[in-house]
Amino acid sequence: MTVAGRHVALLLVLPAAVLGGCGLAITGSAEPAAPDLGMIAGTWEGSYVCPQGPQGMSVTVDAAGERGEAIVEFYEVAGNPGVGEGSYAASVEVNGDGSVVFTPQRWIEHPDGYEMVPLVIGDVVRPGMTELSGAVDAPGCEGVWLERQ
């Protein structure tokens, strides 16, 4: 609400006796717990598409809680021979919206003409996941699709 150009927040305070009489229990914080990245730990394989065409991808995640690490490997596929092959280490975090971001940290194998780029998995982490999909965060790139191995 705005009063005379100032934002005013309204706060409703109920006495504990009123809440207790309703049989309500108030505990914990109002924010939901962040997803446990341990639910996506392991190896995922699939593909992605960028300007050089489709490429294979393998992502191995070592994570628990809200943070982790991953090795991202990319390689040629039958329909697109001769493209670069390489790998890099990435940090893994859950965004506030529940998506998962793989942020490049260092090259393991750096092919000429390639840059490390973040992967953003739009799927919210949940138990029993067998597929991940999202985007490669770089100009001209499309999606990334991975299946649990």
PDB file of C-alpha atoms in Angstrom:
ATOM      1  CA  MET A   1       0.000   0.000   0.000  1.00  0.00           C
ATOM      2  CA  THR A   2       1.274   3.545  -0.677  1.00  0.00           C
ATOM      3  CA  VAL A   3       0.548   6.429   1.697  1.00  0.00           C
ATOM      4  CA  ALA A   4       1.809   9.934   0.858  1.00  0.00           C
ATOM      5  CA  GLY A   5       4.459   8.558  -1.528  1.00  0.00           C
ATOM      6  CA  ARG A   6       5.739   5.954   0.934  1.00  0.00           C
ATOM      7  CA  HIS A   7       5.334   2.216   0.768  1.00  0.00           C
ATOM      8  CA  VAL A   8       3.685   0.868   3.865  1.00  0.00           C
ATOM      9  CA  ALA A   9       3.720  -2.816   4.746  1.00  0.00           C
ATOM     10  CA  LEU A  10       0.837  -4.194   6.720  1.00  0.00           C
ATOM     11  CA  LEU A  11       1.676  -6.759   9.337  1.00  0.00           C
ATOM     12  CA  LEU A  12      -0.899  -8.994  10.938  1.00  0.00           C
ATOM     13  CA  VAL A  13       0.098 -10.167  14.370  1.00  0.00           C
ATOM     14  CA  LEU A  14      -1.929 -12.862  16.064  1.00  0.00           C
ATOM     15  CA  PRO A  15      -1.420 -13.713  19.690  1.00  0.00           C
ATOM     16  CA  ALA A  16       0.037 -17.169  20.298  1.00  0.00           C
ATOM     17  CA  ALA A  17      -3.067 -18.093  22.276  1.00  0.00           C
ATOM     18  CA  VAL A  18      -5.240 -17.550  19.174  1.00  0.00           C
ATOM     19  CA  LEU A  19      -2.999 -19.694  16.966  1.00  0.00           C
ATOM     20  CA  GLY A  20      -2.675 -22.367  19.643  1.00  0.00           C
ATOM     21  CA  GLY A  21      -6.437 -22.519  19.956  1.00  0.00           C
ATOM     22  CA  CYS A  22      -6.728 -23.238  16.206  1.00  0.00           C
ATOM     23  CA  GLY A  23      -4.507 -26.299  16.411  1.00  0.00           C
ATOM     24  CA  LEU A  24      -1.932 -24.699  14.076  1.00  0.00           C
ATOM     25  CA  ALA A  25       1.765 -25.226  14.499  1.00  0.00           C
ATOM     26  CA  ILE A  26       4.140 -22.699  12.957  1.00  0.00           C
ATOM     27  CA  THR A  27       7.689 -23.939  12.510  1.00  0.00           C
ATOM     28  CA  GLY A  28      10.636 -23.442  10.160  1.00  0.00           C
ATOM     29  CA  SER A  29      11.142 -20.776   7.543  1.00  0.00           C
ATOM     30  CA  ALA A  30       8.772 -19.534   4.883  1.00  0.00           C
ATOM     31  CA  GLU A  31      11.222 -20.423   2.092  1.00  0.00           C
ATOM     32  CA  PRO A  32      11.086 -23.948   0.643  1.00  0.00           C
ATOM     33  CA  ALA A  33      14.241 -26.008   0.970  1.00  0.00           C
ATOM     34  CA  ALA A  34      16.536 -25.925  -2.055  1.00  0.00           C
ATOM     35  CA  PRO A  35      16.571 -29.159  -4.060  1.00  0.00           C
ATOM     36  CA  ASP A  36      19.311 -31.655  -3.203  1.00  0.00           C
ATOM     37  CA  LEU A  37      21.642 -31.914  -6.187  1.00  0.00           C
ATOM     38  CA  GLY A  38      22.507 -35.406  -4.989  1.00  0.00           C
ATOM     39  CA  MET A  39      19.345 -36.419  -6.862  1.00  0.00           C
ATOM     40  CA  ILE A  40      21.166 -35.769 -10.168  1.00  0.00           C
ATOM     41  CA  ALA A  41      24.546 -37.189  -9.135  1.00  0.00           C
ATOM     42  CA  GLY A  42      25.929 -39.650 -11.643  1.00  0.00           C
ATOM     43  CA  THR A  43      26.483 -39.745 -15.394  1.00  0.00           C
ATOM     44  CA  TRP A  44      24.127 -38.270 -17.984  1.00  0.00           C
ATOM     45  CA  GLU A  45      24.533 -38.640 -21.755  1.00  0.00           C
ATOM     46  CA  GLY A  46      22.838 -36.960 -24.667  1.00  0.00           C
ATOM     47  CA  SER A  47      23.358 -34.146 -27.120  1.00  0.00           C
ATOM     48  CA  TYR A  48      23.254 -30.414 -27.698  1.00  0.00           C
ATOM     49  CA  VAL A  49      23.023 -28.150 -30.739  1.00  0.00           C
ATOM     50  CA  CYS A  50      25.175 -25.069 -31.408  1.00  0.00           C
ATOM     51  CA  PRO A  51      26.297 -23.351 -34.650  1.00  0.00           C
ATOM     52  CA  GLN A  52      28.773 -26.174 -35.452  1.00  0.00           C
ATOM     53  CA  GLY A  53      25.806 -28.581 -35.488  1.00  0.00           C
ATOM     54  CA  PRO A  54      24.729 -31.373 -33.161  1.00  0.00           C
ATOM     55  CA  GLN A  55      27.282 -32.858 -30.791  1.00  0.00           C
ATOM     56  CA  GLY A  56      27.246 -35.595 -28.195  1.00  0.00           C
ATOM     57  CA  MET A  57      27.559 -34.694 -24.535  1.00  0.00           C
ATOM     58  CA  SER A  58      28.335 -36.549 -21.330  1.00  0.00           C
ATOM     59  CA  VAL A  59      27.958 -34.847 -17.944  1.00  0.00           C
ATOM     60  CA  THR A  60      29.176 -36.507 -14.761  1.00  0.00           C
ATOM     61  CA  VAL A  61      27.805 -34.844 -11.635  1.00  0.00           C
ATOM     62  CA  ASP A  62      29.301 -35.160  -8.148  1.00  0.00           C
ATOM     63  CA  ALA A  63      26.935 -33.238  -5.897  1.00  0.00           C
ATOM     64  CA  ALA A  64      25.049 -33.163  -2.631  1.00  0.00           C
ATOM     65  CA  GLY A  65      22.970 -30.393  -1.143  1.00  0.00           C
ATOM     66  CA  GLU A  66      22.793 -27.141  -3.086  1.00  0.00           C
ATOM     67  CA  ARG A  67      26.218 -27.248  -4.767  1.00  0.00           C
ATOM     68  CA  GLY A  68      28.414 -29.657  -6.618  1.00  0.00           C
ATOM     69  CA  GLU A  69      30.923 -30.228  -9.391  1.00  0.00           C
ATOM     70  CA  ALA A  70      30.674 -31.773 -12.827  1.00  0.00           C
ATOM     71  CA  ILE A  71      32.796 -32.843 -15.758  1.00  0.00           C
ATOM     72  CA  VAL A  72      31.242 -31.827 -19.092  1.00  0.00           C
ATOM     73  CA  GLU A  73      32.492 -33.721 -22.146  1.00  0.00           C
ATOM     74  CA  PHE A  74      31.486 -33.058 -25.755  1.00  0.00           C
ATOM     75  CA  TYR A  75      32.254 -35.077 -28.845  1.00  0.00           C
ATOM     76  CA  GLU A  76      31.293 -35.731 -32.465  1.00  0.00           C
ATOM     77  CA  VAL A  77      28.242 -37.750 -33.439  1.00  0.00           C
ATOM     78  CA  ALA A  78      27.684 -39.882 -36.559  1.00  0.00           C
ATOM     79  CA  GLY A  79      25.663 -37.176 -38.285  1.00  0.00           C
ATOM     80  CA  ASN A  80      28.296 -34.478 -37.677  1.00  0.00           C
ATOM     81  CA  PRO A  81      31.849 -35.891 -37.943  1.00  0.00           C
ATOM     82  CA  GLY A  82      34.954 -33.758 -37.586  1.00  0.00           C
ATOM     83  CA  VAL A  83      33.754 -31.318 -34.911  1.00  0.00           C
ATOM     84  CA  GLY A  84      35.882 -30.582 -31.858  1.00  0.00           C
ATOM     85  CA  GLU A  85      36.011 -32.887 -28.869  1.00  0.00           C
ATOM     86  CA  GLY A  86      36.883 -31.722 -25.370  1.00  0.00           C
ATOM     87  CA  SER A  87      35.945 -31.430 -21.725  1.00  0.00           C
ATOM     88  CA  TYR A  88      35.820 -28.961 -18.864  1.00  0.00           C
ATOM     89  CA  ALA A  89      35.139 -28.895 -15.136  1.00  0.00           C
ATOM     90  CA  ALA A  90      32.083 -26.971 -13.957  1.00  0.00           C
ATOM     91  CA  SER A  91      30.501 -25.927 -10.689  1.00  0.00           C
ATOM     92  CA  VAL A  92      26.842 -26.897 -10.218  1.00  0.00           C
ATOM     93  CA  GLU A  93      24.257 -24.794  -8.374  1.00  0.00           C
ATOM     94  CA  VAL A  94      20.499 -24.516  -8.018  1.00  0.00           C
ATOM     95  CA  ASN A  95      19.029 -21.136  -9.009  1.00  0.00           C
ATOM     96  CA  GLY A  96      16.240 -19.513  -7.014  1.00  0.00           C
ATOM     97  CA  ASP A  97      13.709 -20.732  -9.606  1.00  0.00           C
ATOM     98  CA  GLY A  98      14.828 -24.340  -9.115  1.00  0.00           C
ATOM     99  CA  SER A  99      16.776 -24.606 -12.373  1.00  0.00           C
ATOM    100  CA  VAL A 100      20.303 -26.023 -12.293  1.00  0.00           C
ATOM    101  CA  VAL A 101      23.293 -24.125 -13.697  1.00  0.00           C
ATOM    102  CA  PHE A 102      26.593 -25.716 -14.725  1.00  0.00           C
ATOM    103  CA  THR A 103      29.155 -22.872 -14.689  1.00  0.00           C
ATOM    104  CA  PRO A 104      32.483 -23.589 -16.455  1.00  0.00           C
ATOM    105  CA  GLN A 105      35.566 -23.441 -14.215  1.00  0.00           C
ATOM    106  CA  ARG A 106      38.553 -24.814 -16.166  1.00  0.00           C
ATOM    107  CA  TRP A 107      39.434 -26.729 -19.296  1.00  0.00           C
ATOM    108  CA  ILE A 108      40.458 -30.365 -19.063  1.00  0.00           C
ATOM    109  CA  GLU A 109      40.812 -30.827 -22.833  1.00  0.00           C
ATOM    110  CA  HIS A 110      40.508 -27.622 -24.896  1.00  0.00           C
ATOM    111  CA  PRO A 111      39.849 -28.007 -28.627  1.00  0.00           C
ATOM    112  CA  ASP A 112      40.811 -25.102 -30.903  1.00  0.00           C
ATOM    113  CA  GLY A 113      38.026 -22.613 -31.545  1.00  0.00           C
ATOM    114  CA  TYR A 114      35.836 -23.662 -28.602  1.00  0.00           C
ATOM    115  CA  GLU A 115      34.795 -21.672 -25.561  1.00  0.00           C
ATOM    116  CA  MET A 116      33.403 -23.008 -22.301  1.00  0.00           C
ATOM    117  CA  VAL A 117      29.746 -22.029 -21.919  1.00  0.00           C
ATOM    118  CA  PRO A 118      27.226 -22.507 -19.094  1.00  0.00           C
ATOM    119  CA  LEU A 119      24.484 -25.114 -19.285  1.00  0.00           C
ATOM    120  CA  VAL A 120      21.126 -24.194 -17.771  1.00  0.00           C
ATOM    121  CA  ILE A 121      18.864 -27.131 -16.966  1.00  0.00           C
ATOM    122  CA  GLY A 122      15.306 -25.834 -16.718  1.00  0.00           C
ATOM    123  CA  ASP A 123      13.963 -28.966 -15.057  1.00  0.00           C
ATOM    124  CA  VAL A 124      13.433 -28.621 -11.314  1.00  0.00           C
ATOM    125  CA  VAL A 125      15.453 -31.294  -9.484  1.00  0.00           C
ATOM    126  CA  ARG A 126      13.264 -34.042  -8.024  1.00  0.00           C
ATOM    127  CA  PRO A 127      13.719 -37.673  -6.974  1.00  0.00           C
ATOM    128  CA  GLY A 128      13.779 -40.311  -9.708  1.00  0.00           C
ATOM    129  CA  MET A 129      14.756 -38.028 -12.577  1.00  0.00           C
ATOM    130  CA  THR A 130      15.840 -39.910 -15.699  1.00  0.00           C
ATOM    131  CA  GLU A 131      16.036 -36.988 -18.163  1.00  0.00           C
ATOM    132  CA  LEU A 132      17.378 -33.442 -18.051  1.00  0.00           C
ATOM    133  CA  SER A 133      16.726 -30.749 -20.623  1.00  0.00           C
ATOM    134  CA  GLY A 134      17.687 -27.132 -20.908  1.00  0.00           C
ATOM    135  CA  ALA A 135      19.809 -24.684 -22.849  1.00  0.00           C
ATOM    136  CA  VAL A 136      23.404 -23.986 -23.747  1.00  0.00           C
ATOM    137  CA  ASP A 137      23.871 -20.352 -22.688  1.00  0.00           C
ATOM    138  CA  ALA A 138      25.655 -19.075 -25.814  1.00  0.00           C
ATOM    139  CA  PRO A 139      24.624 -17.206 -28.993  1.00  0.00           C
ATOM    140  CA  GLY A 140      23.252 -19.473 -31.713  1.00  0.00           C
ATOM    141  CA  CYS A 141      22.934 -22.483 -29.436  1.00  0.00           C
ATOM    142  CA  GLU A 142      19.739 -24.378 -28.858  1.00  0.00           C
ATOM    143  CA  GLY A 143      18.947 -27.043 -26.329  1.00  0.00           C
ATOM    144  CA  VAL A 144      20.694 -29.742 -24.383  1.00  0.00           C
ATOM    145  CA  TRP A 145      19.033 -33.124 -23.739  1.00  0.00           C
ATOM    146  CA  LEU A 146      20.493 -35.685 -21.356  1.00  0.00           C
ATOM    147  CA  GLU A 147      19.446 -39.135 -20.050  1.00  0.00           C
ATOM    148  CA  ARG A 148      20.637 -40.790 -16.857  1.00  0.00           C
ATOM    149  CA  GLN A 149      23.057 -43.678 -17.475  1.00  0.00           C
TER     150      GLN A 149
END
